[in-house]
Amino acid sequence: RPDLILDELLRVGRRAFVSFPNFAHWRTRAALMFGGRMPVTRALPVSWYETQNIHHVTVEDFRDLARLKGATIERAWFFANEIEIGAPAANWRAEFAVFELSR
């Protein structure tokens, strides 16, 4: 339960860093739309049945969860092709996201 893990991270520490592959990246969306199957990408490099990423999440989903849990997003970094990109359209463009949170 990622929501409970986030609660625990913010309970024991003043700050928490959370990273995840962004399931809303355009290549992932295209793989689902045109291939009809769960994608295998650089950020999600194994088949759905082998992954430890049981809960797929998007940048916007995570922002919603942070808000719901009363966490403050101090900083966020977004990456595509291992290069940092800006926040505009991060939900669409970022393959991977890192958030720094506080409560």
PDB file of N, CA and C in Angstrom:
ATOM      1  N   ARG A   1       0.831  -1.185   0.000  1.00  0.00           N
ATOM      2  CA  ARG A   1       0.000   0.000   0.000  1.00  0.00           C
ATOM      3  C   ARG A   1       0.876   1.249   0.000  1.00  0.00           C
ATOM      4  N   PRO A   2       1.092   1.847  -1.160  1.00  0.00           N
ATOM      5  CA  PRO A   2       1.939   3.037  -1.253  1.00  0.00           C
ATOM      6  C   PRO A   2       1.479   4.184  -0.353  1.00  0.00           C
ATOM      7  N   ASP A   3       0.176   4.310  -0.126  1.00  0.00           N
ATOM      8  CA  ASP A   3      -0.305   5.386   0.741  1.00  0.00           C
ATOM      9  C   ASP A   3       0.190   5.212   2.172  1.00  0.00           C
ATOM     10  N   LEU A   4       0.213   3.975   2.656  1.00  0.00           N
ATOM     11  CA  LEU A   4       0.702   3.711   4.014  1.00  0.00           C
ATOM     12  C   LEU A   4       2.219   3.866   4.106  1.00  0.00           C
ATOM     13  N   ILE A   5       2.913   3.479   3.055  1.00  0.00           N
ATOM     14  CA  ILE A   5       4.370   3.663   3.031  1.00  0.00           C
ATOM     15  C   ILE A   5       4.710   5.144   3.074  1.00  0.00           C
ATOM     16  N   LEU A   6       3.970   5.961   2.326  1.00  0.00           N
ATOM     17  CA  LEU A   6       4.206   7.406   2.341  1.00  0.00           C
ATOM     18  C   LEU A   6       3.950   7.978   3.732  1.00  0.00           C
ATOM     19  N   ASP A   7       2.873   7.549   4.380  1.00  0.00           N
ATOM     20  CA  ASP A   7       2.606   7.977   5.763  1.00  0.00           C
ATOM     21  C   ASP A   7       3.792   7.656   6.668  1.00  0.00           C
ATOM     22  N   GLU A   8       4.301   6.447   6.553  1.00  0.00           N
ATOM     23  CA  GLU A   8       5.397   6.004   7.412  1.00  0.00           C
ATOM     24  C   GLU A   8       6.690   6.766   7.108  1.00  0.00           C
ATOM     25  N   LEU A   9       6.984   6.997   5.850  1.00  0.00           N
ATOM     26  CA  LEU A   9       8.172   7.778   5.480  1.00  0.00           C
ATOM     27  C   LEU A   9       8.138   9.159   6.119  1.00  0.00           C
ATOM     28  N   LEU A  10       6.993   9.802   6.068  1.00  0.00           N
ATOM     29  CA  LEU A  10       6.873  11.160   6.604  1.00  0.00           C
ATOM     30  C   LEU A  10       6.735  11.175   8.124  1.00  0.00           C
ATOM     31  N   ARG A  11       6.383  10.053   8.714  1.00  0.00           N
ATOM     32  CA  ARG A  11       6.318   9.971  10.172  1.00  0.00           C
ATOM     33  C   ARG A  11       7.723   9.879  10.769  1.00  0.00           C
ATOM     34  N   VAL A  12       8.588   9.088  10.158  1.00  0.00           N
ATOM     35  CA  VAL A  12       9.911   8.845  10.744  1.00  0.00           C
ATOM     36  C   VAL A  12      10.971   9.850  10.306  1.00  0.00           C
ATOM     37  N   GLY A  13      10.722  10.574   9.228  1.00  0.00           N
ATOM     38  CA  GLY A  13      11.717  11.529   8.756  1.00  0.00           C
ATOM     39  C   GLY A  13      11.116  12.883   8.468  1.00  0.00           C
ATOM     40  N   ARG A  14      11.951  13.915   8.521  1.00  0.00           N
ATOM     41  CA  ARG A  14      11.466  15.265   8.204  1.00  0.00           C
ATOM     42  C   ARG A  14      11.242  15.426   6.706  1.00  0.00           C
ATOM     43  N   ARG A  15      12.013  14.688   5.935  1.00  0.00           N
ATOM     44  CA  ARG A  15      11.883  14.730   4.481  1.00  0.00           C
ATOM     45  C   ARG A  15      11.898  13.300   3.946  1.00  0.00           C
ATOM     46  N   ALA A  16      11.261  13.135   2.807  1.00  0.00           N
ATOM     47  CA  ALA A  16      11.248  11.825   2.151  1.00  0.00           C
ATOM     48  C   ALA A  16      11.480  12.030   0.661  1.00  0.00           C
ATOM     49  N   PHE A  17      12.220  11.127   0.071  1.00  0.00           N
ATOM     50  CA  PHE A  17      12.422  11.127  -1.376  1.00  0.00           C
ATOM     51  C   PHE A  17      11.724   9.901  -1.941  1.00  0.00           C
ATOM     52  N   VAL A  18      10.936  10.128  -2.976  1.00  0.00           N
ATOM     53  CA  VAL A  18      10.194   9.047  -3.611  1.00  0.00           C
ATOM     54  C   VAL A  18      10.474   9.112  -5.108  1.00  0.00           C
ATOM     55  N   SER A  19      10.804   7.976  -5.694  1.00  0.00           N
ATOM     56  CA  SER A  19      11.039   7.930  -7.140  1.00  0.00           C
ATOM     57  C   SER A  19      10.217   6.797  -7.744  1.00  0.00           C
ATOM     58  N   PHE A  20       9.852   6.975  -9.013  1.00  0.00           N
ATOM     59  CA  PHE A  20       9.055   5.953  -9.684  1.00  0.00           C
ATOM     60  C   PHE A  20       9.078   6.171 -11.190  1.00  0.00           C
ATOM     61  N   PRO A  21       8.886   5.090 -11.954  1.00  0.00           N
ATOM     62  CA  PRO A  21       8.699   5.254 -13.393  1.00  0.00           C
ATOM     63  C   PRO A  21       7.298   5.817 -13.634  1.00  0.00           C
ATOM     64  N   ASN A  22       7.209   6.809 -14.501  1.00  0.00           N
ATOM     65  CA  ASN A  22       5.943   7.480 -14.788  1.00  0.00           C
ATOM     66  C   ASN A  22       5.160   6.680 -15.823  1.00  0.00           C
ATOM     67  N   PHE A  23       4.067   6.104 -15.396  1.00  0.00           N
ATOM     68  CA  PHE A  23       3.283   5.257 -16.279  1.00  0.00           C
ATOM     69  C   PHE A  23       2.518   6.053 -17.337  1.00  0.00           C
ATOM     70  N   ALA A  24       2.485   7.375 -17.228  1.00  0.00           N
ATOM     71  CA  ALA A  24       1.772   8.204 -18.202  1.00  0.00           C
ATOM     72  C   ALA A  24       2.688   8.751 -19.296  1.00  0.00           C
ATOM     73  N   HIS A  25       3.954   8.332 -19.321  1.00  0.00           N
ATOM     74  CA  HIS A  25       4.867   8.780 -20.378  1.00  0.00           C
ATOM     75  C   HIS A  25       4.271   8.416 -21.735  1.00  0.00           C
ATOM     76  N   TRP A  26       4.497   9.260 -22.720  1.00  0.00           N
ATOM     77  CA  TRP A  26       3.841   9.073 -24.016  1.00  0.00           C
ATOM     78  C   TRP A  26       4.180   7.736 -24.671  1.00  0.00           C
ATOM     79  N   ARG A  27       5.400   7.236 -24.491  1.00  0.00           N
ATOM     80  CA  ARG A  27       5.742   5.942 -25.100  1.00  0.00           C
ATOM     81  C   ARG A  27       4.953   4.805 -24.444  1.00  0.00           C
ATOM     82  N   THR A  28       4.772   4.910 -23.140  1.00  0.00           N
ATOM     83  CA  THR A  28       3.993   3.903 -22.425  1.00  0.00           C
ATOM     84  C   THR A  28       2.545   3.940 -22.889  1.00  0.00           C
ATOM     85  N   ARG A  29       2.000   5.148 -23.018  1.00  0.00           N
ATOM     86  CA  ARG A  29       0.623   5.290 -23.507  1.00  0.00           C
ATOM     87  C   ARG A  29       0.481   4.700 -24.905  1.00  0.00           C
ATOM     88  N   ALA A  30       1.463   4.999 -25.771  1.00  0.00           N
ATOM     89  CA  ALA A  30       1.412   4.498 -27.146  1.00  0.00           C
ATOM     90  C   ALA A  30       1.495   2.974 -27.180  1.00  0.00           C
ATOM     91  N   ALA A  31       2.353   2.393 -26.339  1.00  0.00           N
ATOM     92  CA  ALA A  31       2.474   0.934 -26.299  1.00  0.00           C
ATOM     93  C   ALA A  31       1.157   0.287 -25.885  1.00  0.00           C
ATOM     94  N   LEU A  32       0.477   0.894 -24.921  1.00  0.00           N
ATOM     95  CA  LEU A  32      -0.825   0.368 -24.503  1.00  0.00           C
ATOM     96  C   LEU A  32      -1.865   0.539 -25.603  1.00  0.00           C
ATOM     97  N   MET A  33      -1.872   1.725 -26.226  1.00  0.00           N
ATOM     98  CA  MET A  33      -2.886   2.017 -27.229  1.00  0.00           C
ATOM     99  C   MET A  33      -2.708   1.158 -28.482  1.00  0.00           C
ATOM    100  N   PHE A  34      -1.481   1.108 -28.991  1.00  0.00           N
ATOM    101  CA  PHE A  34      -1.267   0.434 -30.266  1.00  0.00           C
ATOM    102  C   PHE A  34      -0.912  -1.044 -30.118  1.00  0.00           C
ATOM    103  N   GLY A  35      -0.302  -1.406 -29.012  1.00  0.00           N
ATOM    104  CA  GLY A  35       0.075  -2.800 -28.821  1.00  0.00           C
ATOM    105  C   GLY A  35      -0.932  -3.590 -28.018  1.00  0.00           C
ATOM    106  N   GLY A  36      -1.718  -2.872 -27.195  1.00  0.00           N
ATOM    107  CA  GLY A  36      -2.730  -3.536 -26.396  1.00  0.00           C
ATOM    108  C   GLY A  36      -2.180  -4.373 -25.251  1.00  0.00           C
ATOM    109  N   ARG A  37      -0.907  -4.153 -24.926  1.00  0.00           N
ATOM    110  CA  ARG A  37      -0.276  -4.920 -23.856  1.00  0.00           C
ATOM    111  C   ARG A  37       0.505  -3.990 -22.947  1.00  0.00           C
ATOM    112  N   MET A  38       0.763  -4.479 -21.734  1.00  0.00           N
ATOM    113  CA  MET A  38       1.584  -3.710 -20.807  1.00  0.00           C
ATOM    114  C   MET A  38       2.966  -3.531 -21.427  1.00  0.00           C
ATOM    115  N   PRO A  39       3.477  -2.303 -21.437  1.00  0.00           N
ATOM    116  CA  PRO A  39       4.739  -2.027 -22.122  1.00  0.00           C
ATOM    117  C   PRO A  39       5.965  -2.487 -21.337  1.00  0.00           C
ATOM    118  N   VAL A  40       7.040  -2.727 -22.081  1.00  0.00           N
ATOM    119  CA  VAL A  40       8.369  -2.935 -21.518  1.00  0.00           C
ATOM    120  C   VAL A  40       9.213  -1.789 -22.063  1.00  0.00           C
ATOM    121  N   THR A  41       9.712  -0.933 -21.160  1.00  0.00           N
ATOM    122  CA  THR A  41      10.475   0.255 -21.550  1.00  0.00           C
ATOM    123  C   THR A  41      11.742   0.340 -20.713  1.00  0.00           C
ATOM    124  N   ARG A  42      12.546   1.383 -20.954  1.00  0.00           N
ATOM    125  CA  ARG A  42      13.733   1.595 -20.117  1.00  0.00           C
ATOM    126  C   ARG A  42      13.343   1.764 -18.654  1.00  0.00           C
ATOM    127  N   ALA A  43      12.284   2.499 -18.396  1.00  0.00           N
ATOM    128  CA  ALA A  43      11.854   2.755 -17.017  1.00  0.00           C
ATOM    129  C   ALA A  43      11.101   1.562 -16.418  1.00  0.00           C
ATOM    130  N   LEU A  44      10.459   0.770 -17.246  1.00  0.00           N
ATOM    131  CA  LEU A  44       9.736  -0.438 -16.821  1.00  0.00           C
ATOM    132  C   LEU A  44      10.315  -1.610 -17.614  1.00  0.00           C
ATOM    133  N   PRO A  45      11.518  -2.085 -17.247  1.00  0.00           N
ATOM    134  CA  PRO A  45      12.268  -2.982 -18.122  1.00  0.00           C
ATOM    135  C   PRO A  45      11.883  -4.463 -18.098  1.00  0.00           C
ATOM    136  N   VAL A  46      10.891  -4.851 -17.333  1.00  0.00           N
ATOM    137  CA  VAL A  46      10.506  -6.265 -17.286  1.00  0.00           C
ATOM    138  C   VAL A  46       9.019  -6.416 -17.575  1.00  0.00           C
ATOM    139  N   SER A  47       8.624  -7.615 -17.919  1.00  0.00           N
ATOM    140  CA  SER A  47       7.215  -7.892 -18.189  1.00  0.00           C
ATOM    141  C   SER A  47       6.384  -7.681 -16.933  1.00  0.00           C
ATOM    142  N   TRP A  48       5.110  -7.415 -17.117  1.00  0.00           N
ATOM    143  CA  TRP A  48       4.222  -7.087 -16.003  1.00  0.00           C
ATOM    144  C   TRP A  48       4.229  -8.157 -14.918  1.00  0.00           C
ATOM    145  N   TYR A  49       4.384  -9.413 -15.276  1.00  0.00           N
ATOM    146  CA  TYR A  49       4.327 -10.487 -14.281  1.00  0.00           C
ATOM    147  C   TYR A  49       5.639 -10.673 -13.532  1.00  0.00           C
ATOM    148  N   GLU A  50       6.709 -10.006 -13.967  1.00  0.00           N
ATOM    149  CA  GLU A  50       8.004 -10.094 -13.294  1.00  0.00           C
ATOM    150  C   GLU A  50       8.326  -8.857 -12.462  1.00  0.00           C
ATOM    151  N   THR A  51       7.531  -7.828 -12.586  1.00  0.00           N
ATOM    152  CA  THR A  51       7.871  -6.544 -11.985  1.00  0.00           C
ATOM    153  C   THR A  51       7.639  -6.501 -10.482  1.00  0.00           C
ATOM    154  N   GLN A  52       8.488  -5.728  -9.825  1.00  0.00           N
ATOM    155  CA  GLN A  52       8.263  -5.406  -8.423  1.00  0.00           C
ATOM    156  C   GLN A  52       7.412  -4.145  -8.319  1.00  0.00           C
ATOM    157  N   ASN A  53       7.193  -3.483  -9.446  1.00  0.00           N
ATOM    158  CA  ASN A  53       6.378  -2.263  -9.494  1.00  0.00           C
ATOM    159  C   ASN A  53       4.909  -2.662  -9.555  1.00  0.00           C
ATOM    160  N   ILE A  54       4.395  -3.133  -8.448  1.00  0.00           N
ATOM    161  CA  ILE A  54       3.034  -3.651  -8.428  1.00  0.00           C
ATOM    162  C   ILE A  54       2.014  -2.537  -8.658  1.00  0.00           C
ATOM    163  N   HIS A  55       2.311  -1.349  -8.167  1.00  0.00           N
ATOM    164  CA  HIS A  55       1.394  -0.222  -8.308  1.00  0.00           C
ATOM    165  C   HIS A  55       1.948   0.752  -9.336  1.00  0.00           C
ATOM    166  N   HIS A  56       1.375   0.747 -10.520  1.00  0.00           N
ATOM    167  CA  HIS A  56       1.794   1.704 -11.537  1.00  0.00           C
ATOM    168  C   HIS A  56       1.208   3.056 -11.180  1.00  0.00           C
ATOM    169  N   VAL A  57       1.983   4.110 -11.405  1.00  0.00           N
ATOM    170  CA  VAL A  57       1.577   5.444 -10.975  1.00  0.00           C
ATOM    171  C   VAL A  57       2.023   6.462 -12.017  1.00  0.00           C
ATOM    172  N   THR A  58       1.316   7.585 -12.060  1.00  0.00           N
ATOM    173  CA  THR A  58       1.699   8.697 -12.926  1.00  0.00           C
ATOM    174  C   THR A  58       2.125   9.874 -12.054  1.00  0.00           C
ATOM    175  N   VAL A  59       2.755  10.849 -12.678  1.00  0.00           N
ATOM    176  CA  VAL A  59       3.165  12.062 -11.960  1.00  0.00           C
ATOM    177  C   VAL A  59       1.954  12.712 -11.303  1.00  0.00           C
ATOM    178  N   GLU A  60       0.872  12.839 -12.038  1.00  0.00           N
ATOM    179  CA  GLU A  60      -0.325  13.492 -11.491  1.00  0.00           C
ATOM    180  C   GLU A  60      -0.974  12.662 -10.388  1.00  0.00           C
ATOM    181  N   ASP A  61      -0.973  11.330 -10.531  1.00  0.00           N
ATOM    182  CA  ASP A  61      -1.486  10.473  -9.453  1.00  0.00           C
ATOM    183  C   ASP A  61      -0.695  10.696  -8.175  1.00  0.00           C
ATOM    184  N   PHE A  62       0.642  10.780  -8.302  1.00  0.00           N
ATOM    185  CA  PHE A  62       1.465  10.948  -7.110  1.00  0.00           C
ATOM    186  C   PHE A  62       1.247  12.322  -6.483  1.00  0.00           C
ATOM    187  N   ARG A  63       1.116  13.356  -7.306  1.00  0.00           N
ATOM    188  CA  ARG A  63       0.819  14.691  -6.758  1.00  0.00           C
ATOM    189  C   ARG A  63      -0.484  14.656  -5.967  1.00  0.00           C
ATOM    190  N   ASP A  64      -1.489  13.969  -6.505  1.00  0.00           N
ATOM    191  CA  ASP A  64      -2.773  13.840  -5.801  1.00  0.00           C
ATOM    192  C   ASP A  64      -2.605  13.122  -4.465  1.00  0.00           C
ATOM    193  N   LEU A  65      -1.824  12.036  -4.454  1.00  0.00           N
ATOM    194  CA  LEU A  65      -1.603  11.290  -3.215  1.00  0.00           C
ATOM    195  C   LEU A  65      -0.880  12.149  -2.184  1.00  0.00           C
ATOM    196  N   ALA A  66       0.141  12.881  -2.609  1.00  0.00           N
ATOM    197  CA  ALA A  66       0.875  13.753  -1.685  1.00  0.00           C
ATOM    198  C   ALA A  66      -0.071  14.785  -1.068  1.00  0.00           C
ATOM    199  N   ARG A  67      -0.911  15.376  -1.889  1.00  0.00           N
ATOM    200  CA  ARG A  67      -1.876  16.368  -1.403  1.00  0.00           C
ATOM    201  C   ARG A  67      -2.854  15.722  -0.418  1.00  0.00           C
ATOM    202  N   LEU A  68      -3.365  14.550  -0.756  1.00  0.00           N
ATOM    203  CA  LEU A  68      -4.301  13.823   0.101  1.00  0.00           C
ATOM    204  C   LEU A  68      -3.684  13.508   1.463  1.00  0.00           C
ATOM    205  N   LYS A  69      -2.392  13.210   1.491  1.00  0.00           N
ATOM    206  CA  LYS A  69      -1.694  12.854   2.725  1.00  0.00           C
ATOM    207  C   LYS A  69      -1.158  14.068   3.475  1.00  0.00           C
ATOM    208  N   GLY A  70      -1.412  15.268   2.974  1.00  0.00           N
ATOM    209  CA  GLY A  70      -0.955  16.478   3.646  1.00  0.00           C
ATOM    210  C   GLY A  70       0.535  16.722   3.509  1.00  0.00           C
ATOM    211  N   ALA A  71       1.154  16.118   2.516  1.00  0.00           N
ATOM    212  CA  ALA A  71       2.589  16.303   2.283  1.00  0.00           C
ATOM    213  C   ALA A  71       2.814  17.523   1.403  1.00  0.00           C
ATOM    214  N   THR A  72       3.931  18.185   1.633  1.00  0.00           N
ATOM    215  CA  THR A  72       4.345  19.305   0.793  1.00  0.00           C
ATOM    216  C   THR A  72       5.391  18.801  -0.185  1.00  0.00           C
ATOM    217  N   ILE A  73       5.197  19.070  -1.452  1.00  0.00           N
ATOM    218  CA  ILE A  73       6.214  18.737  -2.448  1.00  0.00           C
ATOM    219  C   ILE A  73       7.225  19.870  -2.451  1.00  0.00           C
ATOM    220  N   GLU A  74       8.390  19.602  -1.888  1.00  0.00           N
ATOM    221  CA  GLU A  74       9.447  20.612  -1.803  1.00  0.00           C
ATOM    222  C   GLU A  74      10.116  20.817  -3.159  1.00  0.00           C
ATOM    223  N   ARG A  75      10.448  19.717  -3.803  1.00  0.00           N
ATOM    224  CA  ARG A  75      11.081  19.764  -5.120  1.00  0.00           C
ATOM    225  C   ARG A  75      10.687  18.517  -5.895  1.00  0.00           C
ATOM    226  N   ALA A  76      10.791  18.613  -7.203  1.00  0.00           N
ATOM    227  CA  ALA A  76      10.542  17.453  -8.056  1.00  0.00           C
ATOM    228  C   ALA A  76      11.490  17.516  -9.244  1.00  0.00           C
ATOM    229  N   TRP A  77      11.948  16.353  -9.644  1.00  0.00           N
ATOM    230  CA  TRP A  77      12.823  16.237 -10.809  1.00  0.00           C
ATOM    231  C   TRP A  77      12.180  15.246 -11.764  1.00  0.00           C
ATOM    232  N   PHE A  78      12.291  15.534 -13.045  1.00  0.00           N
ATOM    233  CA  PHE A  78      11.694  14.687 -14.069  1.00  0.00           C
ATOM    234  C   PHE A  78      12.754  14.369 -15.113  1.00  0.00           C
ATOM    235  N   PHE A  79      12.751  13.119 -15.577  1.00  0.00           N
ATOM    236  CA  PHE A  79      13.792  12.666 -16.496  1.00  0.00           C
ATOM    237  C   PHE A  79      13.188  11.946 -17.697  1.00  0.00           C
ATOM    238  N   ALA A  80      13.797  12.190 -18.853  1.00  0.00           N
ATOM    239  CA  ALA A  80      13.488  11.465 -20.083  1.00  0.00           C
ATOM    240  C   ALA A  80      14.821  11.179 -20.763  1.00  0.00           C
ATOM    241  N   ASN A  81      15.025   9.956 -21.179  1.00  0.00           N
ATOM    242  CA  ASN A  81      16.308   9.553 -21.779  1.00  0.00           C
ATOM    243  C   ASN A  81      17.479   9.902 -20.876  1.00  0.00           C
ATOM    244  N   GLU A  82      17.290   9.744 -19.569  1.00  0.00           N
ATOM    245  CA  GLU A  82      18.307  10.006 -18.549  1.00  0.00           C
ATOM    246  C   GLU A  82      18.751  11.472 -18.499  1.00  0.00           C
ATOM    247  N   ILE A  83      17.952  12.367 -19.069  1.00  0.00           N
ATOM    248  CA  ILE A  83      18.230  13.806 -19.061  1.00  0.00           C
ATOM    249  C   ILE A  83      17.111  14.487 -18.290  1.00  0.00           C
ATOM    250  N   GLU A  84      17.488  15.410 -17.402  1.00  0.00           N
ATOM    251  CA  GLU A  84      16.470  16.129 -16.639  1.00  0.00           C
ATOM    252  C   GLU A  84      15.677  17.035 -17.571  1.00  0.00           C
ATOM    253  N   ILE A  85      14.370  17.023 -17.397  1.00  0.00           N
ATOM    254  CA  ILE A  85      13.485  17.872 -18.194  1.00  0.00           C
ATOM    255  C   ILE A  85      12.689  18.769 -17.260  1.00  0.00           C
ATOM    256  N   GLY A  86      12.085  19.811 -17.805  1.00  0.00           N
ATOM    257  CA  GLY A  86      11.295  20.738 -17.009  1.00  0.00           C
ATOM    258  C   GLY A  86       9.947  20.155 -16.620  1.00  0.00           C
ATOM    259  N   ALA A  87       9.317  20.819 -15.669  1.00  0.00           N
ATOM    260  CA  ALA A  87       8.039  20.355 -15.137  1.00  0.00           C
ATOM    261  C   ALA A  87       6.866  20.473 -16.113  1.00  0.00           C
ATOM    262  N   PRO A  88       6.853  21.479 -17.011  1.00  0.00           N
ATOM    263  CA  PRO A  88       5.697  21.559 -17.911  1.00  0.00           C
ATOM    264  C   PRO A  88       5.509  20.256 -18.695  1.00  0.00           C
ATOM    265  N   ALA A  89       4.320  19.741 -18.639  1.00  0.00           N
ATOM    266  CA  ALA A  89       3.934  18.506 -19.325  1.00  0.00           C
ATOM    267  C   ALA A  89       4.726  17.291 -18.841  1.00  0.00           C
ATOM    268  N   ALA A  90       5.209  17.316 -17.601  1.00  0.00           N
ATOM    269  CA  ALA A  90       5.996  16.195 -17.068  1.00  0.00           C
ATOM    270  C   ALA A  90       5.191  14.898 -17.072  1.00  0.00           C
ATOM    271  N   ASN A  91       3.902  14.972 -16.840  1.00  0.00           N
ATOM    272  CA  ASN A  91       3.083  13.759 -16.824  1.00  0.00           C
ATOM    273  C   ASN A  91       3.129  13.054 -18.172  1.00  0.00           C
ATOM    274  N   TRP A  92       3.273  13.802 -19.227  1.00  0.00           N
ATOM    275  CA  TRP A  92       3.308  13.273 -20.592  1.00  0.00           C
ATOM    276  C   TRP A  92       4.734  12.931 -21.024  1.00  0.00           C
ATOM    277  N   ARG A  93       5.714  13.768 -20.624  1.00  0.00           N
ATOM    278  CA  ARG A  93       7.076  13.674 -21.160  1.00  0.00           C
ATOM    279  C   ARG A  93       8.056  12.887 -20.301  1.00  0.00           C
ATOM    280  N   ALA A  94       7.856  12.829 -18.996  1.00  0.00           N
ATOM    281  CA  ALA A  94       8.852  12.213 -18.104  1.00  0.00           C
ATOM    282  C   ALA A  94       8.723  10.691 -18.083  1.00  0.00           C
ATOM    283  N   GLU A  95       9.857  10.020 -18.227  1.00  0.00           N
ATOM    284  CA  GLU A  95       9.888   8.568 -18.064  1.00  0.00           C
ATOM    285  C   GLU A  95      10.006   8.196 -16.591  1.00  0.00           C
ATOM    286  N   PHE A  96      10.617   9.084 -15.821  1.00  0.00           N
ATOM    287  CA  PHE A  96      10.949   8.796 -14.428  1.00  0.00           C
ATOM    288  C   PHE A  96      10.799  10.076 -13.624  1.00  0.00           C
ATOM    289  N   ALA A  97      10.328   9.984 -12.386  1.00  0.00           N
ATOM    290  CA  ALA A  97      10.139  11.159 -11.533  1.00  0.00           C
ATOM    291  C   ALA A  97      10.735  10.913 -10.153  1.00  0.00           C
ATOM    292  N   VAL A  98      11.230  11.994  -9.538  1.00  0.00           N
ATOM    293  CA  VAL A  98      11.735  11.965  -8.165  1.00  0.00           C
ATOM    294  C   VAL A  98      11.104  13.145  -7.436  1.00  0.00           C
ATOM    295  N   PHE A  99      10.511  12.882  -6.277  1.00  0.00           N
ATOM    296  CA  PHE A  99       9.892  13.933  -5.477  1.00  0.00           C
ATOM    297  C   PHE A  99      10.562  14.006  -4.115  1.00  0.00           C
ATOM    298  N   GLU A 100      10.785  15.235  -3.647  1.00  0.00           N
ATOM    299  CA  GLU A 100      11.210  15.469  -2.266  1.00  0.00           C
ATOM    300  C   GLU A 100       9.996  16.009  -1.525  1.00  0.00           C
ATOM    301  N   LEU A 101       9.623  15.335  -0.444  1.00  0.00           N
ATOM    302  CA  LEU A 101       8.417  15.682   0.306  1.00  0.00           C
ATOM    303  C   LEU A 101       8.745  16.034   1.744  1.00  0.00           C
ATOM    304  N   SER A 102       7.875  16.834   2.341  1.00  0.00           N
ATOM    305  CA  SER A 102       7.947  17.109   3.778  1.00  0.00           C
ATOM    306  C   SER A 102       6.518  17.186   4.290  1.00  0.00           C
ATOM    307  N   ARG A 103       6.407  17.211   5.615  1.00  0.00           N
ATOM    308  CA  ARG A 103       5.078  17.386   6.201  1.00  0.00           C
ATOM    309  C   ARG A 103       5.172  18.457   7.252  1.00  0.00           C
TER     310      ARG A 103
END
